[in-house]
Coordinates of C-alpha atoms and ligand atoms in Angstrom, one line a residue:
X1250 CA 0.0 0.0 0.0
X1251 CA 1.6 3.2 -1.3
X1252 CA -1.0 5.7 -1.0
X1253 CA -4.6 6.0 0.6
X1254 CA -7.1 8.0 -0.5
X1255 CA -9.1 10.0 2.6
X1256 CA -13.0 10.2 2.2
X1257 CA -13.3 12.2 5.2
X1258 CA -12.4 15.9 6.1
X1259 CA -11.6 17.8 9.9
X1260 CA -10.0 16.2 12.3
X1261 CA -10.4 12.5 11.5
X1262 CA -9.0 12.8 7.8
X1263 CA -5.9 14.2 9.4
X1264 CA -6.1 11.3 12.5
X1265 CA -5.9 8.8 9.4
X1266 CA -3.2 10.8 7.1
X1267 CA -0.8 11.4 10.7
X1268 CA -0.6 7.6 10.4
X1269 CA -0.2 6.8 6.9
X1270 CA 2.3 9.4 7.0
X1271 CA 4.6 7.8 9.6
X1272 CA 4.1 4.3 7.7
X1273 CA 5.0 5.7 4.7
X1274 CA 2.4 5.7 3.1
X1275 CA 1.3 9.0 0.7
X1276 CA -1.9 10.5 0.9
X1277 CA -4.5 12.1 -1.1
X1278 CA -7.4 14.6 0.2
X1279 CA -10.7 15.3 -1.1
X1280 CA -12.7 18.3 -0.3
X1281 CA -15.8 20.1 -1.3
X1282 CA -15.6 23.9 -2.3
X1283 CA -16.2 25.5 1.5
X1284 CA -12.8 23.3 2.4
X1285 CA -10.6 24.3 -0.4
X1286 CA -8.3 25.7 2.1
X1287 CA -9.2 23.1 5.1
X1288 CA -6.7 21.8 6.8
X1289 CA -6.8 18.6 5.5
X1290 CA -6.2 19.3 2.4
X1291 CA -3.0 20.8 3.3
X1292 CA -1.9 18.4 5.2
X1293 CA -2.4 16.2 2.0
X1294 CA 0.1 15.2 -0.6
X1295 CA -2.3 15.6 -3.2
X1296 CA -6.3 16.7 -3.7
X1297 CA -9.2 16.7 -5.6
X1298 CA -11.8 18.6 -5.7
X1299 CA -14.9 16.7 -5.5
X1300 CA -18.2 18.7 -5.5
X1301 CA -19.9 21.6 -3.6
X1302 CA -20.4 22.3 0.2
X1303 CA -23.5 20.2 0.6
X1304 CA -22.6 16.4 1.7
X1305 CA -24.8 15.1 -1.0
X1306 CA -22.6 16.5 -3.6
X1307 CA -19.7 15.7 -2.3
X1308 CA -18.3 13.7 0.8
X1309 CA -21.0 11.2 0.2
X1310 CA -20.4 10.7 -3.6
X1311 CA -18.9 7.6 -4.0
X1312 CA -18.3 6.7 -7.4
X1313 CA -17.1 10.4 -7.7
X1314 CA -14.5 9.2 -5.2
X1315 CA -13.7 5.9 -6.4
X1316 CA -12.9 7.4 -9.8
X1317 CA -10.7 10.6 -8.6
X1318 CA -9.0 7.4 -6.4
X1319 CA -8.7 5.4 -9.8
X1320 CA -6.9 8.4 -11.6
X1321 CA -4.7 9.1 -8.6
X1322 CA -3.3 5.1 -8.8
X1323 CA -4.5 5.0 -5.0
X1324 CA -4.4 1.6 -3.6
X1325 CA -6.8 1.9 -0.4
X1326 CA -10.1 4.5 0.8
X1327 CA -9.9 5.1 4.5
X1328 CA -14.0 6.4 5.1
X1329 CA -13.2 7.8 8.8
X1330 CA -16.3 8.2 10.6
X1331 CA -19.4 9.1 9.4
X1332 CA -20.0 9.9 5.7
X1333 CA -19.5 6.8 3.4
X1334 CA -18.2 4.8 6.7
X1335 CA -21.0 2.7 7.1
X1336 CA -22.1 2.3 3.2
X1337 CA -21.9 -1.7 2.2
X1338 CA -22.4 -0.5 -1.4
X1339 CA -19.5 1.7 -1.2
X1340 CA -17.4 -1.2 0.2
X1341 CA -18.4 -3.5 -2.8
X1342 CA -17.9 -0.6 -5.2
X1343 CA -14.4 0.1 -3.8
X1344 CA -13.3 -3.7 -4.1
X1345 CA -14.5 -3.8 -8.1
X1346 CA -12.6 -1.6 -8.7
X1347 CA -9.6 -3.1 -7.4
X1348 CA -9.0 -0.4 -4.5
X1349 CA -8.9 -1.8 -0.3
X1350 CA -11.6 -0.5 1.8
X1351 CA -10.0 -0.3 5.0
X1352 CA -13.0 -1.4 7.3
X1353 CA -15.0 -4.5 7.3
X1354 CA -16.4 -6.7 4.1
X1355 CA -19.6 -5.1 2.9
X1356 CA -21.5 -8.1 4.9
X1357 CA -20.3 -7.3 8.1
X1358 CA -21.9 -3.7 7.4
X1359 CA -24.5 -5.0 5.9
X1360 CA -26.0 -7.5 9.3
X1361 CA -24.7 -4.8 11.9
X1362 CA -26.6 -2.1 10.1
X1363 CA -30.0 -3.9 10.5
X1364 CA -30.8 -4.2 14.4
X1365 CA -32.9 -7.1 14.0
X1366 CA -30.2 -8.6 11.9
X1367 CA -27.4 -8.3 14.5
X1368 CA -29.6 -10.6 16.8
X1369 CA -30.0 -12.8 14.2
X1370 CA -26.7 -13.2 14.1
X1371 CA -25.3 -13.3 17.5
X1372 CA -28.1 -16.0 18.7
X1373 CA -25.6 -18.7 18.1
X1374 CA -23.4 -17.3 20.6
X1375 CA -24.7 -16.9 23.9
X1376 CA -24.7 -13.2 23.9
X1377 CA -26.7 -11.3 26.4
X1378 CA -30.1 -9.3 24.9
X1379 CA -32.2 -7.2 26.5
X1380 CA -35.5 -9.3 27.1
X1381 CA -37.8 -8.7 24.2
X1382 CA -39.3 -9.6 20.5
X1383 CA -36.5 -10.1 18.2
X1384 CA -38.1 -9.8 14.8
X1385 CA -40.0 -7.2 12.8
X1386 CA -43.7 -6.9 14.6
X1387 CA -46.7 -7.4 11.9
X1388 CA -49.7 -8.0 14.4
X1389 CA -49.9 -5.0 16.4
X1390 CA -52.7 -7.3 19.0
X1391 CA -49.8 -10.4 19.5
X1392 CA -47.1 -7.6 19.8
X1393 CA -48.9 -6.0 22.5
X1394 CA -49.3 -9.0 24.6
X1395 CA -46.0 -10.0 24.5
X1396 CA -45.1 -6.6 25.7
X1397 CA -47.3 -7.1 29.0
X1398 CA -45.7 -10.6 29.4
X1399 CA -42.6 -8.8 29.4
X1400 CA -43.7 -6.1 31.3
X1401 CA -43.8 -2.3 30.6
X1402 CA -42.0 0.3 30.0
X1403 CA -40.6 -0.7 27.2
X1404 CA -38.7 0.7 24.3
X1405 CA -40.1 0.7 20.4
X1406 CA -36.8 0.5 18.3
X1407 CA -36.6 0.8 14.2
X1408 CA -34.3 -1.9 13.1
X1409 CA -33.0 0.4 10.7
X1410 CA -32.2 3.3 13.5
X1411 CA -29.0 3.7 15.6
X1412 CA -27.4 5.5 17.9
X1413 CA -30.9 6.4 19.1
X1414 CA -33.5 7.3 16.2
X1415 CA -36.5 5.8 16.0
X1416 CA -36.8 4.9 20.1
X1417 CA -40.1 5.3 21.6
X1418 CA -40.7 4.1 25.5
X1419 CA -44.1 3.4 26.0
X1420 CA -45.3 3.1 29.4
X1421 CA -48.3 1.4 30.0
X1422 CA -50.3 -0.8 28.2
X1423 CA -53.3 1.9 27.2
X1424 CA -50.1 3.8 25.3
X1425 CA -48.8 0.7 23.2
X1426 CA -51.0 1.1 20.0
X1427 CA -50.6 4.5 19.0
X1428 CA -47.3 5.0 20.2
X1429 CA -46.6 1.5 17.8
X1430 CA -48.4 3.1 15.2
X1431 CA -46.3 6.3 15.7
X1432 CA -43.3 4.2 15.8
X1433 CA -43.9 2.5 12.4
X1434 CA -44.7 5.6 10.3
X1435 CA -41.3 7.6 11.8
X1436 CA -39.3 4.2 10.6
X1437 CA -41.5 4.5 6.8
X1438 CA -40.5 7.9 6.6
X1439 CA -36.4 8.4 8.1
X1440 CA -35.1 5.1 7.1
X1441 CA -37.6 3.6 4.1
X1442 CA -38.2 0.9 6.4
X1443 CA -40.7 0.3 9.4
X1444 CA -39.2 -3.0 10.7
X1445 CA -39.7 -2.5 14.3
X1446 CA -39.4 -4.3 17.4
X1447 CA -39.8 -4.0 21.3
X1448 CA -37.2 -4.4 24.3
X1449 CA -37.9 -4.2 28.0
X1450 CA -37.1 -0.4 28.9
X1451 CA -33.6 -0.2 30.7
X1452 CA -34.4 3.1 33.1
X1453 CA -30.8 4.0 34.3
X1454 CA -28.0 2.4 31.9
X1455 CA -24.7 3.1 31.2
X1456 CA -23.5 2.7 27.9
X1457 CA -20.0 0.8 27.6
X1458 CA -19.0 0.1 24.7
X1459 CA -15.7 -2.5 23.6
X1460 CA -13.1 -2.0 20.9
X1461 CA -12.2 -4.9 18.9
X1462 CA -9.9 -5.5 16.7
X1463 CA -10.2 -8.5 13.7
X1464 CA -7.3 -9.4 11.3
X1465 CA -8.3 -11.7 8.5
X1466 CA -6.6 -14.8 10.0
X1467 CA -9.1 -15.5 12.7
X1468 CA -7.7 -13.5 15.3
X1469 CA -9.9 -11.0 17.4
X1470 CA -8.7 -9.1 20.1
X1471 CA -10.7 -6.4 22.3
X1472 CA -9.3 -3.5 23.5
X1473 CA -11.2 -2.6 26.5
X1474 CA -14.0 -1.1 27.2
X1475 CA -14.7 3.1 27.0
X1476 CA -17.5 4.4 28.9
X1477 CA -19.7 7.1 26.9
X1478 CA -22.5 7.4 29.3
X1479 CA -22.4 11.1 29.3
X1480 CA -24.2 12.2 26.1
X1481 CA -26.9 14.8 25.3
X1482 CA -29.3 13.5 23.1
X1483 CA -27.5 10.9 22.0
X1484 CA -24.6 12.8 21.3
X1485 CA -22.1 11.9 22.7
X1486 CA -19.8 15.0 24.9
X1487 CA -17.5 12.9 27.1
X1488 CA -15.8 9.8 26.5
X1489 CA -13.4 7.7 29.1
X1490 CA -11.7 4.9 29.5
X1491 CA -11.9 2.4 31.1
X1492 CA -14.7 2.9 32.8
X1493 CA -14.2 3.2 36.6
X1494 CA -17.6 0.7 37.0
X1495 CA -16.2 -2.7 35.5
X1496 CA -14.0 -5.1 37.6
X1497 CA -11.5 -7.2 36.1
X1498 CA -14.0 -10.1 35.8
X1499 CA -16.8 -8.2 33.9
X1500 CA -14.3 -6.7 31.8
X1501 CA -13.4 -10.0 30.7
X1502 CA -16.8 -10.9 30.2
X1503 CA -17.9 -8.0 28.5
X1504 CA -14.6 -8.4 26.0
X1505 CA -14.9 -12.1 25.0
X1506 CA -18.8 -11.5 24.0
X1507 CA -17.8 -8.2 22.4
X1508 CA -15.5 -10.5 20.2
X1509 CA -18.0 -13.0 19.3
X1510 CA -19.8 -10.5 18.1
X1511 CA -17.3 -9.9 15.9
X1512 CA -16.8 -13.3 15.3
X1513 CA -20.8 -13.9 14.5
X1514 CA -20.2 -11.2 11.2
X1515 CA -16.9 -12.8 10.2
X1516 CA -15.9 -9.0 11.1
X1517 CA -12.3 -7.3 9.8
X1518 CA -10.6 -3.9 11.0
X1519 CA -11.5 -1.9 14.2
X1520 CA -15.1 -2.3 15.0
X1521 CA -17.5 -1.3 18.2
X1522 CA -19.7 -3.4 20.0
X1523 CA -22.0 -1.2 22.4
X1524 CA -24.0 -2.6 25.8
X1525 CA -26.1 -1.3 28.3
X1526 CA -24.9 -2.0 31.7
X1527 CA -28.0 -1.9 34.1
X1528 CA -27.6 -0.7 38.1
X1529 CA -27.2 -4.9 39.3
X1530 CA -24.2 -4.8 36.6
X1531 CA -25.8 -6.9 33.7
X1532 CA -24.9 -5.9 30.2
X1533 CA -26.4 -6.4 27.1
X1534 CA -25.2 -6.1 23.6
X1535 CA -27.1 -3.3 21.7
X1536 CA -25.4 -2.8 18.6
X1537 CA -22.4 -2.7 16.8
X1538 CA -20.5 0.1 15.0
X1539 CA -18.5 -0.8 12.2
X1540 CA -16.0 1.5 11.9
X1541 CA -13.6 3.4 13.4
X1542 CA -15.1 5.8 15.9
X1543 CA -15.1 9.5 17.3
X1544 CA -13.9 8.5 20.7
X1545 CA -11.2 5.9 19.6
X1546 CA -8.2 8.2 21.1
X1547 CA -8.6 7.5 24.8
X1548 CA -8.4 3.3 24.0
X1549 CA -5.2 4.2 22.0
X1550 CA -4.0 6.1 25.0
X1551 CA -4.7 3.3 27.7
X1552 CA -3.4 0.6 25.6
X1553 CA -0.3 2.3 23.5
X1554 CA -1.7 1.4 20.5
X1555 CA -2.3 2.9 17.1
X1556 CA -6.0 2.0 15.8
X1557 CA -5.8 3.0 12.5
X1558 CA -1.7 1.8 12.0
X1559 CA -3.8 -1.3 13.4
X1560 CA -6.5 -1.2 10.7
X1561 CA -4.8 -0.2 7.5
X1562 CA -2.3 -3.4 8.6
X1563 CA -5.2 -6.0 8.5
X1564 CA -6.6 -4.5 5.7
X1565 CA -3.5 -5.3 3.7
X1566 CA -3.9 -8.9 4.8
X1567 CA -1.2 -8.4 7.3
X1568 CA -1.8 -10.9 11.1
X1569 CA -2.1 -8.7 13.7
X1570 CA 1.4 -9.3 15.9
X1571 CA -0.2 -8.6 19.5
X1572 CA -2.1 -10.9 21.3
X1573 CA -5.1 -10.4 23.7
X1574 CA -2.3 -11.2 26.7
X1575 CA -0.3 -8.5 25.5
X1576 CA -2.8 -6.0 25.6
X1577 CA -3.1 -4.4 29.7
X1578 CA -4.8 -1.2 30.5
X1579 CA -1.9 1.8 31.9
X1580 CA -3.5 4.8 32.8
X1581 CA -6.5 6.4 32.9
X1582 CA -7.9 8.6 29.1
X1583 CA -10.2 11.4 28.6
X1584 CA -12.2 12.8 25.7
X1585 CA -14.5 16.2 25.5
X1586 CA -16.2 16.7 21.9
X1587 CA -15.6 20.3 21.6
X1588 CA -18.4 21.5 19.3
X1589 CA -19.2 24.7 18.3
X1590 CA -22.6 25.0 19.9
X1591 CA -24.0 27.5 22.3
X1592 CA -24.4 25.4 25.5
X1593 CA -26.1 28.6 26.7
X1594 CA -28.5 28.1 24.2
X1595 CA -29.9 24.9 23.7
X1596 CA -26.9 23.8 22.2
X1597 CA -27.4 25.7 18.5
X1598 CA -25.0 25.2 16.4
X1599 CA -22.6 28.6 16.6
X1600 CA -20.8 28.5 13.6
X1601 CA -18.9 31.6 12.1
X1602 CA -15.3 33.1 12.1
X1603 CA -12.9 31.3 14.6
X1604 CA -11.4 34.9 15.5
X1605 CA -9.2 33.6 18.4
X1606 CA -8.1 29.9 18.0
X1607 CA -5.4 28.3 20.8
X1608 CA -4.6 24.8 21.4
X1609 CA -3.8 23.4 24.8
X1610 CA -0.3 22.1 24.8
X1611 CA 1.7 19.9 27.3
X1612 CA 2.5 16.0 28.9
X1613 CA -0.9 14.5 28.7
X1614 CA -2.5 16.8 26.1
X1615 CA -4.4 15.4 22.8
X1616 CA -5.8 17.6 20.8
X1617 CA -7.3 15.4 17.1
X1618 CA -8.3 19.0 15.7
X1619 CA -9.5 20.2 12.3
X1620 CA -9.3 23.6 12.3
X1621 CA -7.4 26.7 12.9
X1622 CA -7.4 30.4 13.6
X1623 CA -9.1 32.8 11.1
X1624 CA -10.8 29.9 9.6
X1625 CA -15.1 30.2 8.9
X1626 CA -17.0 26.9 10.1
X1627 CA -19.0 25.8 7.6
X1628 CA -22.6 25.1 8.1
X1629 CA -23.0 22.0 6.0
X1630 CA -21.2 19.6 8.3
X1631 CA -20.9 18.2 11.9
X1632 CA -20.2 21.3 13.8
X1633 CA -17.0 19.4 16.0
X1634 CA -14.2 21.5 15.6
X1635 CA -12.0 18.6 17.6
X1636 CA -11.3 16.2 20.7
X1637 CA -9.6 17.9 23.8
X1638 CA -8.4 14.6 25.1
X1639 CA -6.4 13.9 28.2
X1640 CA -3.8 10.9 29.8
X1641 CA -3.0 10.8 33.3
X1642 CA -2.1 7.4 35.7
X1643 CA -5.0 8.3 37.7
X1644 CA -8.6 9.5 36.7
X1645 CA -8.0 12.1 39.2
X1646 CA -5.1 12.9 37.2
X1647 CA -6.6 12.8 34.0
X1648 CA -9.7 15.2 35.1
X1649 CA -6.9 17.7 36.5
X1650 CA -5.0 18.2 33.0
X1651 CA -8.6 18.0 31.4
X1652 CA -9.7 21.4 33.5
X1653 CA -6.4 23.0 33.3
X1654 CA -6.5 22.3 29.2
X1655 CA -10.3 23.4 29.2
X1656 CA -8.7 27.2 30.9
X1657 CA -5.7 27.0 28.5
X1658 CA -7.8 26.5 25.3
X1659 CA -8.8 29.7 23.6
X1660 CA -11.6 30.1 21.7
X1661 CA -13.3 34.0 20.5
X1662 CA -15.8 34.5 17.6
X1663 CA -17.5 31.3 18.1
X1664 CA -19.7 29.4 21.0
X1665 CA -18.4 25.9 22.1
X1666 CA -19.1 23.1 24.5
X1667 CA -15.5 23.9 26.2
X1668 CA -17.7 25.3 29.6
X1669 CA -20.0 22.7 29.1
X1670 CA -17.2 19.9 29.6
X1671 CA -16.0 21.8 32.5
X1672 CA -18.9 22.4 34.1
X1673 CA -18.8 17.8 33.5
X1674 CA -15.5 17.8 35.0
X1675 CA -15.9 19.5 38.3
X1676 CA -19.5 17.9 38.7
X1677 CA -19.7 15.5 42.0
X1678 CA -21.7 13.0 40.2
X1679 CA -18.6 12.5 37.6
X1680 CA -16.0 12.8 40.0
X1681 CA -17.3 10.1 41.9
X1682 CA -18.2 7.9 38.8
X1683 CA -22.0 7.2 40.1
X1684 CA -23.7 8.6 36.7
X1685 CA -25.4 7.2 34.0
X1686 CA -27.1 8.0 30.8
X1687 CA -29.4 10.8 32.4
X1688 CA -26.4 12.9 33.6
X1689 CA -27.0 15.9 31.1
X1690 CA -30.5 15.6 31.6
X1691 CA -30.2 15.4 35.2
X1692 CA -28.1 17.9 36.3
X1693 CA -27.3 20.2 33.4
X1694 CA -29.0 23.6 33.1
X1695 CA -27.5 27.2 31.4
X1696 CA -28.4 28.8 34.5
X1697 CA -25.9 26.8 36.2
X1698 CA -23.1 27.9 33.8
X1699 CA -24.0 31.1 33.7
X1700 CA -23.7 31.3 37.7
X1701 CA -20.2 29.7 37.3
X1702 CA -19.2 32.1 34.2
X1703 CA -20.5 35.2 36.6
X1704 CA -18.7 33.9 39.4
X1705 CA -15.5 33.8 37.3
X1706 CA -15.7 37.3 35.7
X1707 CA -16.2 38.2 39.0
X1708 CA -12.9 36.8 40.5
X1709 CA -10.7 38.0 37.6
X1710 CA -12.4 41.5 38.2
X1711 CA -11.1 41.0 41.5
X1712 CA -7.4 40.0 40.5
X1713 CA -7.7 42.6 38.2
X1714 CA -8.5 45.4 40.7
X1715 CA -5.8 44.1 43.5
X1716 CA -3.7 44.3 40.3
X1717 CA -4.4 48.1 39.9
X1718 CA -3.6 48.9 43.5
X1719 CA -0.5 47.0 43.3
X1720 CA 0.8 49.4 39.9
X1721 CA -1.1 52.7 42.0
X1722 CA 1.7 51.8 44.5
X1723 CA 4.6 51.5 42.6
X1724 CA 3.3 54.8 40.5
X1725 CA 3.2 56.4 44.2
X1726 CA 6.7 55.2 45.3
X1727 CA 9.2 58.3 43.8
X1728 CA 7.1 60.4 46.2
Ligands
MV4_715 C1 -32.0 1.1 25.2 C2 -32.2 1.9 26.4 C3 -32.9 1.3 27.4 N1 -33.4 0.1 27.3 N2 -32.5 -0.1 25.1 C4 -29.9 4.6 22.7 C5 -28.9 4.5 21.6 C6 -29.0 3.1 21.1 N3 -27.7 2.6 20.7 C7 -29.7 2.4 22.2 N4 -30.1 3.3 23.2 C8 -30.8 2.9 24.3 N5 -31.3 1.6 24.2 C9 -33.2 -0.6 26.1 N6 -33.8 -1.8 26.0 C10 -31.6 3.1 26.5 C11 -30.9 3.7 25.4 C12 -30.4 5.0 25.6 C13 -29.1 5.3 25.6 C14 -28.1 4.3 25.3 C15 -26.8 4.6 25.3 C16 -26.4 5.9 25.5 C17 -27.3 6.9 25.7 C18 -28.6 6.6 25.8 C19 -29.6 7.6 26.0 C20 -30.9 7.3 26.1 C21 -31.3 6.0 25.8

């Protein structure tokens, strides 16, 4: 593999092009017309202009890629994260035409994309599910019934959604039909399918989720777990690892199922299998991401490895040299999505001018960022202008070089989530690690950062007027 083609932009193209870059390996951008001057395109060896600003007509235009690829004599497409990442069509298109898709064969994709799928395929193996009705419901009366045999509330899902569209929780039986009903026609119209099916309602879960890792000689390893319970919305703001909930059993546990889920899809490349974890410490397997994800730093951190050196390895056929006794968790990683979005302000996106833009630097400091000072954020994309992530041997640790980084990182011109991850930080509930999915919900509101924002202007008023009478008296001193 000589060169690799990036169908990404922001920070994750340049995650993937850092490492082809230290293997060696040349790389080529593409970019739509509002990132002709991104900086992944000049971190690029070459690009290509692919299309306008809107995702439609460009990032997500495959053949347009696979042919700018073709011209460029590029042996390999790296999709990052979102766009064309989880497209089984685009997979198959990329082999015929003779160019490595570094992520999983299309069928992999395929099965993990379709919910109802997934269970299919991880009956054989003994993998813990949420109690509930594992195929698409037709007859809305037998449906119901087996809801109050299961006992409510309990959660609609679309077998098409993910990462939380299409989910409905229905509370009591007198709710189930129309909220069925409901269900079905949201599934018709955001995915062109209304397969869906129910789940007994987990009320307080965290959400764990294992990295594995599949070469294409029958080895799977996992990678831990990262905990990504704090999300807004099913965003996700803060990301950890490992998770200070799992002991060194359940870890285990958790790992070996997570890799027979893997196993179950005849899965290749870095891949994510999500559970629920439940208050008596039962998991369940959920879904599984088959990609590279967002929050991938803080596993690379705790494990010393390199996930997408890892991926772009298997997917040359290489065997992956580390074995799952290798592999120990050192220290303690944190992540903070730093979007730009008024936290102030129900979270709007706040995109404009980056007037001031300063990264945090320093032992323990990550930054994966896309963008720089004097740069305009577009409005057609994901408005994440990077990950703030941290290291430390201790969590303690890592939350300290998280807040001083948060103080040290300077933004102007634009809103972003930087107060919001503080405010996460210094919460009790996170310190202490007793949290779960309902964290934002529970404890967040703008009033709260706008009493801590006040309270800080107020301080550095206060340094700033001791500060006064401190130059007043050396003025004074010739007299
Ligand atoms: C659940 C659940 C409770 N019970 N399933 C949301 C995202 C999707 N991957 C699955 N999700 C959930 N499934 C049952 N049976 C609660 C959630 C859920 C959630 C999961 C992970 C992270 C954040 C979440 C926020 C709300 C609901």
């Amino acid at each position: 593999m000589k060169k690799i083609l990036v169908a990404n932009r922001g920070e994750i193209a340049i995650r993937v092009m850092k490492t082809a870059q230290k293997m060696g390996i040349k790389t080529v951008a593409v970019y739509s017309t509002v990132d002709r001057n991104a900086p992944h395109v000049k971190f690029a060896d070459e690009a290509v202009w692919i299309g306008e600003a809107p995702s439609n007509q460009s990032y997500l235009l495959g053949s347009k890629i696979i042919e700018v690829a073709k011209n460029l004599n590029v042996d390999a497409i790296h999709p990052g994260y979102g766009f064309l990442s989880e497209n089984a069509d685009f997979a198959v298109e990329c082999e015929k035409n003779g160019i490595v898709f570094i992520g999983p064969k299309s069928h992999a994709i395929k099965i993990m994309g379709s919910k109802l799928a997934a269970k299919e395929a991880v009956k054989a193996y003994n993998i813990p599910m949420v109690p509930g009705i594992d195929e698409a419901i037709t007859d809305i009366e037998k449906a119901k019934q087996a809801a109050t045999s299961i006992g409510f509330p309990i959660l609609i899902k679309a077998s098409a959604g993910g990462g939380g569209k299409g989910m409905r929780v229905v509370d009591s039986e007198a709710d189930f039909e129309s909220q069925m009903n409901r269900a079905i026609s949201e599934a018709v119209a955001a995915f062109g399918d209304g397969s869906v099916f129910i789940e007994k309602y987990v009320g307080s879960p965290r959400h764990i989720e294992i990295q594995v890792m599949a070469d294409s000689h029958g080895t799977i390893l996992y990678l831990f777990e990262r905990e990504c319970s704090i999300q807004r919305r099913h965003q996700k703001v803060v990301e950890e690892a490992p998770s200070s909930v799992l002991t060194p059993e359940l870890r285990k546990k958790m790992g070996e199922a997570a890799v027979l889920v893997a196993k179950s899809c005849d899965y290749l490349g870095a891949g994510t299998v999500e559970f629920l974890l439940d208050e008596n410490n039962n998991f369940y397997f959920l879904e599984m991401n088959t990609r590279l994800q967002v929050e991938h730093p803080v596993t690379e951190l705790i494990t010393g490895t390199d996930l997408v050196e890892l991926q772009i390895r298997v997917a040359r056929g290489e065997a992956l040299t580390i074995t799952q006794e290798d592999l120990q968790i050192k220290g303690h990683a944190l992540e903070l999505r730093v979007y730009a979005e008024d936290p102030l302000n129900d979270f709007l996106p706040s995109v404009g001018h980056l007037d001031v833009y300063q990264l945090p630097v320093g032992d323990g400091i990550r930054v994966d960022n896309g963008f720089e000072q004097g740069m305009d954020i577009p409005i057609y994309y994901d408005p994440m202008l990077a990950k703030l992530i941290t290291y430390g041997k201790t969590r303690e640790e890592a939350i300290q070089l998280m807040i001083k980084a948060i103080e040290n990182y300077q933004v102007e011109g634009v809103q972003t989530t930087l107060p919001f991850g503080k405010f996460v930080f210094e919460h009790e509930a996170f310190r202490s690690g007793k949290f779960d999915t309902h964290f934002v919900k529970k404890y967040y509101s703008p009033e709260i950062l706008k009493e801590q924002a006040g309270k800080e202007a107020e301080i550095a008023a206060l340094i700033a007027l001791k500060q006064y009478f401190e130059d007043q008296k050396i003025v004074r001193l010739p007299n």
